[in-house]
């Protein structure tokens, strides 16, 4: 990642802290536990614990202890067969929306997400022939849009799936994406496909448009 795209990490002093802030600020109503965060963000558990403690101490996160349902247990959490030992409690963390800096931090993280635009475009271009890339939905704070990224081009499926997973870990939220070949895109546009038109009409950031005007309404 370039120095330009590292601005937010330099500001907060830790890539793990930035990943956690992005996740919690994009999902303020949800709560997460340590192992879940480590797995989801691709960060070692001890690093996650350290940053969670720091964010809780300054009041940006609140925590509670709760016993998970048996069906939700991860390997190693369930009592050994034949034993009736009580299930261990988990410590769940959630955004403290009452914190004085919550609105400003959420706005800052949302703007910082846009700094990765150039990186996203270049990494997608490296996979193959790309004619169009548009960011919408969660990238602009709008969860009503069914897709966060529309890509038109000839791209290999597995490398693209792997790239999206990497980007999700970096921005701290899921990325719902739609990929169409140029032929599929033209056909859907010609038949006035409702789904495609909902994306073309949505507020978006267009990173590249080489469709010859087809992406315009």
PDB file of C-alpha atoms in Angstrom:
ATOM      1  CA  UNK A   1       0.000   0.000   0.000  1.00  0.00           C
ATOM      2  CA  UNK A   2       1.376   3.448  -0.885  1.00  0.00           C
ATOM      3  CA  UNK A   3       2.263   6.159   1.604  1.00  0.00           C
ATOM      4  CA  UNK A   4      -0.758   8.135   0.418  1.00  0.00           C
ATOM      5  CA  UNK A   5      -3.090   5.277   1.219  1.00  0.00           C
ATOM      6  CA  UNK A   6      -1.357   4.794   4.577  1.00  0.00           C
ATOM      7  CA  UNK A   7      -2.377   8.259   5.828  1.00  0.00           C
ATOM      8  CA  UNK A   8      -5.036   6.964   8.203  1.00  0.00           C
ATOM      9  CA  UNK A   9      -2.666   4.335   9.613  1.00  0.00           C
ATOM     10  CA  UNK A  10       0.014   6.958  10.247  1.00  0.00           C
ATOM     11  CA  UNK A  11      -2.598   9.119  11.956  1.00  0.00           C
ATOM     12  CA  UNK A  12      -3.714   6.384  14.338  1.00  0.00           C
ATOM     13  CA  UNK A  13      -0.327   4.680  14.618  1.00  0.00           C
ATOM     14  CA  UNK A  14      -1.500   1.098  14.029  1.00  0.00           C
ATOM     15  CA  UNK A  15      -2.960  -0.793  11.081  1.00  0.00           C
ATOM     16  CA  UNK A  16      -4.772  -3.101  13.518  1.00  0.00           C
ATOM     17  CA  UNK A  17      -6.357  -0.134  15.275  1.00  0.00           C
ATOM     18  CA  UNK A  18      -7.533   1.276  11.947  1.00  0.00           C
ATOM     19  CA  UNK A  19      -9.066  -2.058  10.929  1.00  0.00           C
ATOM     20  CA  UNK A  20     -10.893  -2.281  14.259  1.00  0.00           C
ATOM     21  CA  UNK A  21     -12.134   1.303  14.071  1.00  0.00           C
ATOM     22  CA  UNK A  22     -13.389   0.783  10.541  1.00  0.00           C
ATOM     23  CA  UNK A  23     -15.265  -2.356  11.532  1.00  0.00           C
ATOM     24  CA  UNK A  24     -16.807  -0.949  14.706  1.00  0.00           C
ATOM     25  CA  UNK A  25     -17.696   2.424  13.198  1.00  0.00           C
ATOM     26  CA  UNK A  26     -19.244   0.839  10.113  1.00  0.00           C
ATOM     27  CA  UNK A  27     -21.243  -1.543  12.344  1.00  0.00           C
ATOM     28  CA  UNK A  28     -22.064   0.471  15.489  1.00  0.00           C
ATOM     29  CA  UNK A  29     -25.057  -1.692  16.409  1.00  0.00           C
ATOM     30  CA  UNK A  30     -23.125  -4.979  16.336  1.00  0.00           C
ATOM     31  CA  UNK A  31     -20.889  -6.565  18.966  1.00  0.00           C
ATOM     32  CA  UNK A  32     -17.824  -8.739  18.380  1.00  0.00           C
ATOM     33  CA  UNK A  33     -15.544 -10.993  20.429  1.00  0.00           C
ATOM     34  CA  UNK A  34     -11.764 -11.325  20.169  1.00  0.00           C
ATOM     35  CA  UNK A  35     -11.460 -14.558  18.163  1.00  0.00           C
ATOM     36  CA  UNK A  36     -14.127 -13.376  15.747  1.00  0.00           C
ATOM     37  CA  UNK A  37     -12.265 -10.106  15.177  1.00  0.00           C
ATOM     38  CA  UNK A  38      -8.926 -11.866  14.736  1.00  0.00           C
ATOM     39  CA  UNK A  39     -10.389 -14.185  12.109  1.00  0.00           C
ATOM     40  CA  UNK A  40     -12.391 -11.518  10.312  1.00  0.00           C
ATOM     41  CA  UNK A  41      -9.567  -8.981  10.103  1.00  0.00           C
ATOM     42  CA  UNK A  42      -6.714 -11.432   9.603  1.00  0.00           C
ATOM     43  CA  UNK A  43      -4.827 -10.090  12.632  1.00  0.00           C
ATOM     44  CA  UNK A  44      -3.168 -12.048  15.446  1.00  0.00           C
ATOM     45  CA  UNK A  45      -5.216 -12.366  18.629  1.00  0.00           C
ATOM     46  CA  UNK A  46      -2.702 -10.650  20.916  1.00  0.00           C
ATOM     47  CA  UNK A  47      -2.621  -7.585  18.629  1.00  0.00           C
ATOM     48  CA  UNK A  48      -6.429  -7.455  18.598  1.00  0.00           C
ATOM     49  CA  UNK A  49      -6.601  -7.699  22.403  1.00  0.00           C
ATOM     50  CA  UNK A  50      -4.041  -4.922  22.846  1.00  0.00           C
ATOM     51  CA  UNK A  51      -5.915  -2.502  20.589  1.00  0.00           C
ATOM     52  CA  UNK A  52      -9.315  -3.396  22.056  1.00  0.00           C
ATOM     53  CA  UNK A  53      -8.001  -2.614  25.534  1.00  0.00           C
ATOM     54  CA  UNK A  54      -6.706   0.754  24.329  1.00  0.00           C
ATOM     55  CA  UNK A  55      -9.982   1.669  22.599  1.00  0.00           C
ATOM     56  CA  UNK A  56     -11.996   0.612  25.640  1.00  0.00           C
ATOM     57  CA  UNK A  57      -9.812   2.671  27.988  1.00  0.00           C
ATOM     58  CA  UNK A  58     -10.482   5.860  26.017  1.00  0.00           C
ATOM     59  CA  UNK A  59     -14.201   5.076  25.952  1.00  0.00           C
ATOM     60  CA  UNK A  60     -14.658   4.450  22.234  1.00  0.00           C
ATOM     61  CA  UNK A  61     -15.703   0.858  22.910  1.00  0.00           C
ATOM     62  CA  UNK A  62     -17.927  -0.622  25.587  1.00  0.00           C
ATOM     63  CA  UNK A  63     -17.777  -4.265  26.628  1.00  0.00           C
ATOM     64  CA  UNK A  64     -19.961  -6.872  28.287  1.00  0.00           C
ATOM     65  CA  UNK A  65     -19.531 -10.501  29.268  1.00  0.00           C
ATOM     66  CA  UNK A  66     -22.010 -13.036  27.992  1.00  0.00           C
ATOM     67  CA  UNK A  67     -22.241 -16.817  27.765  1.00  0.00           C
ATOM     68  CA  UNK A  68     -22.647 -17.864  24.119  1.00  0.00           C
ATOM     69  CA  UNK A  69     -25.226 -20.393  23.021  1.00  0.00           C
ATOM     70  CA  UNK A  70     -23.748 -23.885  22.649  1.00  0.00           C
ATOM     71  CA  UNK A  71     -24.397 -23.821  18.897  1.00  0.00           C
ATOM     72  CA  UNK A  72     -22.208 -20.705  18.596  1.00  0.00           C
ATOM     73  CA  UNK A  73     -19.170 -22.222  20.303  1.00  0.00           C
ATOM     74  CA  UNK A  74     -15.895 -22.413  18.449  1.00  0.00           C
ATOM     75  CA  UNK A  75     -13.499 -25.375  18.595  1.00  0.00           C
ATOM     76  CA  UNK A  76     -11.867 -25.435  22.006  1.00  0.00           C
ATOM     77  CA  UNK A  77     -14.676 -23.539  23.737  1.00  0.00           C
ATOM     78  CA  UNK A  78     -17.042 -26.459  24.252  1.00  0.00           C
ATOM     79  CA  UNK A  79     -16.592 -28.577  27.417  1.00  0.00           C
ATOM     80  CA  UNK A  80     -15.003 -31.972  26.877  1.00  0.00           C
ATOM     81  CA  UNK A  81     -17.311 -34.871  26.174  1.00  0.00           C
ATOM     82  CA  UNK A  82     -18.871 -36.318  29.320  1.00  0.00           C
ATOM     83  CA  UNK A  83     -18.274 -33.192  31.394  1.00  0.00           C
ATOM     84  CA  UNK A  84     -20.886 -30.751  32.598  1.00  0.00           C
ATOM     85  CA  UNK A  85     -18.573 -27.819  33.162  1.00  0.00           C
ATOM     86  CA  UNK A  86     -20.258 -24.436  32.694  1.00  0.00           C
ATOM     87  CA  UNK A  87     -19.614 -22.672  29.412  1.00  0.00           C
ATOM     88  CA  UNK A  88     -17.047 -19.903  29.602  1.00  0.00           C
ATOM     89  CA  UNK A  89     -18.202 -16.338  29.150  1.00  0.00           C
ATOM     90  CA  UNK A  90     -17.075 -14.290  26.189  1.00  0.00           C
ATOM     91  CA  UNK A  91     -16.203 -10.630  26.298  1.00  0.00           C
ATOM     92  CA  UNK A  92     -18.090  -8.755  23.595  1.00  0.00           C
ATOM     93  CA  UNK A  93     -17.123  -5.281  22.394  1.00  0.00           C
ATOM     94  CA  UNK A  94     -19.369  -2.683  20.790  1.00  0.00           C
ATOM     95  CA  UNK A  95     -19.060   0.927  19.642  1.00  0.00           C
ATOM     96  CA  UNK A  96     -19.911   3.502  22.290  1.00  0.00           C
ATOM     97  CA  UNK A  97     -22.143   5.782  20.234  1.00  0.00           C
ATOM     98  CA  UNK A  98     -22.408   8.195  23.168  1.00  0.00           C
ATOM     99  CA  UNK A  99     -18.708   9.065  22.986  1.00  0.00           C
ATOM    100  CA  UNK A 100     -18.139  12.738  22.221  1.00  0.00           C
ATOM    101  CA  UNK A 101     -15.922  11.969  19.220  1.00  0.00           C
ATOM    102  CA  UNK A 102     -18.099   9.225  17.715  1.00  0.00           C
ATOM    103  CA  UNK A 103     -19.678  11.354  14.918  1.00  0.00           C
ATOM    104  CA  UNK A 104     -16.336  12.892  13.933  1.00  0.00           C
ATOM    105  CA  UNK A 105     -14.487   9.576  13.959  1.00  0.00           C
ATOM    106  CA  UNK A 106     -17.157   7.890  11.865  1.00  0.00           C
ATOM    107  CA  UNK A 107     -17.013  10.723   9.323  1.00  0.00           C
ATOM    108  CA  UNK A 108     -13.207  10.536   9.272  1.00  0.00           C
ATOM    109  CA  UNK A 109     -13.175   6.782   8.679  1.00  0.00           C
ATOM    110  CA  UNK A 110     -15.750   7.118   5.891  1.00  0.00           C
ATOM    111  CA  UNK A 111     -13.619   9.742   4.154  1.00  0.00           C
ATOM    112  CA  UNK A 112     -10.454   7.712   4.706  1.00  0.00           C
ATOM    113  CA  UNK A 113     -12.080   4.760   2.951  1.00  0.00           C
ATOM    114  CA  UNK A 114     -12.128   6.838  -0.212  1.00  0.00           C
ATOM    115  CA  UNK A 115      -8.330   7.114  -0.128  1.00  0.00           C
ATOM    116  CA  UNK A 116      -8.139   3.479  -1.212  1.00  0.00           C
ATOM    117  CA  UNK A 117      -9.892   4.217  -4.532  1.00  0.00           C
ATOM    118  CA  UNK A 118      -6.710   4.339  -6.598  1.00  0.00           C
ATOM    119  CA  UNK A 119      -5.388   1.199  -4.927  1.00  0.00           C
ATOM    120  CA  UNK A 120      -8.620  -0.709  -5.577  1.00  0.00           C
ATOM    121  CA  UNK A 121      -8.630   0.306  -9.238  1.00  0.00           C
ATOM    122  CA  UNK A 122      -5.001  -0.648  -9.817  1.00  0.00           C
ATOM    123  CA  UNK A 123      -5.346  -4.017  -8.095  1.00  0.00           C
ATOM    124  CA  UNK A 124      -8.452  -4.867 -10.130  1.00  0.00           C
ATOM    125  CA  UNK A 125      -6.763  -3.738 -13.342  1.00  0.00           C
ATOM    126  CA  UNK A 126      -3.868  -6.064 -12.581  1.00  0.00           C
ATOM    127  CA  UNK A 127      -6.285  -9.016 -12.797  1.00  0.00           C
ATOM    128  CA  UNK A 128      -7.389  -8.490 -16.386  1.00  0.00           C
ATOM    129  CA  UNK A 129      -9.274  -6.306 -18.864  1.00  0.00           C
ATOM    130  CA  UNK A 130     -11.414  -3.806 -16.933  1.00  0.00           C
ATOM    131  CA  UNK A 131     -13.881  -1.476 -18.646  1.00  0.00           C
ATOM    132  CA  UNK A 132     -15.787  -0.104 -15.678  1.00  0.00           C
ATOM    133  CA  UNK A 133     -15.443   0.088 -11.892  1.00  0.00           C
ATOM    134  CA  UNK A 134     -17.949   1.932  -9.727  1.00  0.00           C
ATOM    135  CA  UNK A 135     -18.032   2.144  -5.923  1.00  0.00           C
ATOM    136  CA  UNK A 136     -21.353   2.692  -4.189  1.00  0.00           C
ATOM    137  CA  UNK A 137     -23.378   1.340  -1.261  1.00  0.00           C
ATOM    138  CA  UNK A 138     -21.228   0.918   1.864  1.00  0.00           C
ATOM    139  CA  UNK A 139     -18.381   2.888   0.294  1.00  0.00           C
ATOM    140  CA  UNK A 140     -20.673   5.917   0.432  1.00  0.00           C
ATOM    141  CA  UNK A 141     -22.444   4.958   3.660  1.00  0.00           C
ATOM    142  CA  UNK A 142     -25.625   3.782   1.898  1.00  0.00           C
ATOM    143  CA  UNK A 143     -26.712   0.267   2.864  1.00  0.00           C
ATOM    144  CA  UNK A 144     -29.881   0.416   0.759  1.00  0.00           C
ATOM    145  CA  UNK A 145     -27.918  -0.296  -2.437  1.00  0.00           C
ATOM    146  CA  UNK A 146     -27.670  -4.059  -3.165  1.00  0.00           C
ATOM    147  CA  UNK A 147     -24.083  -3.829  -4.440  1.00  0.00           C
ATOM    148  CA  UNK A 148     -21.027  -1.944  -3.192  1.00  0.00           C
ATOM    149  CA  UNK A 149     -18.922  -2.421  -6.306  1.00  0.00           C
ATOM    150  CA  UNK A 150     -19.880  -2.863  -9.963  1.00  0.00           C
ATOM    151  CA  UNK A 151     -17.155  -4.213 -12.226  1.00  0.00           C
ATOM    152  CA  UNK A 152     -17.417  -4.693 -15.985  1.00  0.00           C
ATOM    153  CA  UNK A 153     -14.627  -6.655 -17.601  1.00  0.00           C
ATOM    154  CA  UNK A 154     -13.039 -10.018 -18.262  1.00  0.00           C
ATOM    155  CA  UNK A 155     -11.613 -11.103 -14.916  1.00  0.00           C
ATOM    156  CA  UNK A 156     -10.654 -14.498 -13.435  1.00  0.00           C
ATOM    157  CA  UNK A 157     -13.088 -15.444 -10.683  1.00  0.00           C
ATOM    158  CA  UNK A 158     -10.751 -16.922  -8.038  1.00  0.00           C
ATOM    159  CA  UNK A 159      -8.162 -14.107  -8.018  1.00  0.00           C
ATOM    160  CA  UNK A 160     -10.967 -11.531  -7.895  1.00  0.00           C
ATOM    161  CA  UNK A 161     -12.629 -13.317  -4.966  1.00  0.00           C
ATOM    162  CA  UNK A 162      -9.291 -13.382  -3.139  1.00  0.00           C
ATOM    163  CA  UNK A 163      -8.744  -9.683  -3.826  1.00  0.00           C
ATOM    164  CA  UNK A 164     -12.192  -8.764  -2.513  1.00  0.00           C
ATOM    165  CA  UNK A 165     -11.477 -10.712   0.688  1.00  0.00           C
ATOM    166  CA  UNK A 166      -8.246  -8.723   1.140  1.00  0.00           C
ATOM    167  CA  UNK A 167     -10.064  -5.437   0.567  1.00  0.00           C
ATOM    168  CA  UNK A 168     -12.770  -6.398   3.062  1.00  0.00           C
ATOM    169  CA  UNK A 169     -10.128  -6.939   5.749  1.00  0.00           C
ATOM    170  CA  UNK A 170      -8.540  -3.583   4.919  1.00  0.00           C
ATOM    171  CA  UNK A 171     -11.702  -1.455   4.907  1.00  0.00           C
ATOM    172  CA  UNK A 172     -13.339  -3.337   7.783  1.00  0.00           C
ATOM    173  CA  UNK A 173     -16.663  -4.135   6.145  1.00  0.00           C
ATOM    174  CA  UNK A 174     -18.155  -6.645   3.734  1.00  0.00           C
ATOM    175  CA  UNK A 175     -18.070  -5.762   0.036  1.00  0.00           C
ATOM    176  CA  UNK A 176     -20.990  -6.999  -2.030  1.00  0.00           C
ATOM    177  CA  UNK A 177     -19.857  -6.886  -5.634  1.00  0.00           C
ATOM    178  CA  UNK A 178     -21.285  -7.527  -9.083  1.00  0.00           C
ATOM    179  CA  UNK A 179     -19.106  -8.544 -12.031  1.00  0.00           C
ATOM    180  CA  UNK A 180     -20.410  -8.498 -15.595  1.00  0.00           C
ATOM    181  CA  UNK A 181     -18.646  -9.264 -18.851  1.00  0.00           C
ATOM    182  CA  UNK A 182     -18.903  -6.462 -21.449  1.00  0.00           C
ATOM    183  CA  UNK A 183     -21.421  -8.565 -23.393  1.00  0.00           C
ATOM    184  CA  UNK A 184     -23.565  -9.185 -20.294  1.00  0.00           C
ATOM    185  CA  UNK A 185     -23.430  -5.497 -19.422  1.00  0.00           C
ATOM    186  CA  UNK A 186     -24.576  -4.403 -22.889  1.00  0.00           C
ATOM    187  CA  UNK A 187     -27.375  -6.982 -22.958  1.00  0.00           C
ATOM    188  CA  UNK A 188     -28.706  -5.960 -19.533  1.00  0.00           C
ATOM    189  CA  UNK A 189     -28.550  -2.307 -20.519  1.00  0.00           C
ATOM    190  CA  UNK A 190     -30.400  -3.004 -23.789  1.00  0.00           C
ATOM    191  CA  UNK A 191     -33.223  -4.903 -22.043  1.00  0.00           C
ATOM    192  CA  UNK A 192     -33.452  -2.255 -19.295  1.00  0.00           C
ATOM    193  CA  UNK A 193     -32.512  -4.722 -16.555  1.00  0.00           C
ATOM    194  CA  UNK A 194     -33.970  -3.377 -13.320  1.00  0.00           C
ATOM    195  CA  UNK A 195     -31.054  -4.476 -11.126  1.00  0.00           C
ATOM    196  CA  UNK A 196     -28.422  -2.928 -13.392  1.00  0.00           C
ATOM    197  CA  UNK A 197     -30.356   0.317 -13.704  1.00  0.00           C
ATOM    198  CA  UNK A 198     -30.669   0.554  -9.907  1.00  0.00           C
ATOM    199  CA  UNK A 199     -26.865   0.516  -9.757  1.00  0.00           C
ATOM    200  CA  UNK A 200     -26.384   2.982 -12.603  1.00  0.00           C
ATOM    201  CA  UNK A 201     -28.876   5.365 -10.993  1.00  0.00           C
ATOM    202  CA  UNK A 202     -27.281   5.108  -7.543  1.00  0.00           C
ATOM    203  CA  UNK A 203     -24.871   7.664  -6.142  1.00  0.00           C
ATOM    204  CA  UNK A 204     -21.414   6.319  -6.891  1.00  0.00           C
ATOM    205  CA  UNK A 205     -17.730   6.967  -7.384  1.00  0.00           C
ATOM    206  CA  UNK A 206     -16.686   5.925 -10.901  1.00  0.00           C
ATOM    207  CA  UNK A 207     -13.051   4.832 -10.886  1.00  0.00           C
ATOM    208  CA  UNK A 208     -12.889   4.009 -14.582  1.00  0.00           C
ATOM    209  CA  UNK A 209     -15.397   4.061 -17.457  1.00  0.00           C
ATOM    210  CA  UNK A 210     -14.328   2.673 -20.816  1.00  0.00           C
ATOM    211  CA  UNK A 211     -17.799   1.481 -21.842  1.00  0.00           C
ATOM    212  CA  UNK A 212     -18.188   4.061 -24.595  1.00  0.00           C
ATOM    213  CA  UNK A 213     -21.078   5.766 -22.859  1.00  0.00           C
ATOM    214  CA  UNK A 214     -23.034   2.592 -22.079  1.00  0.00           C
ATOM    215  CA  UNK A 215     -22.750   3.245 -18.335  1.00  0.00           C
ATOM    216  CA  UNK A 216     -24.439   6.616 -18.740  1.00  0.00           C
ATOM    217  CA  UNK A 217     -28.209   6.976 -18.379  1.00  0.00           C
TER     218      UNK A 217
END
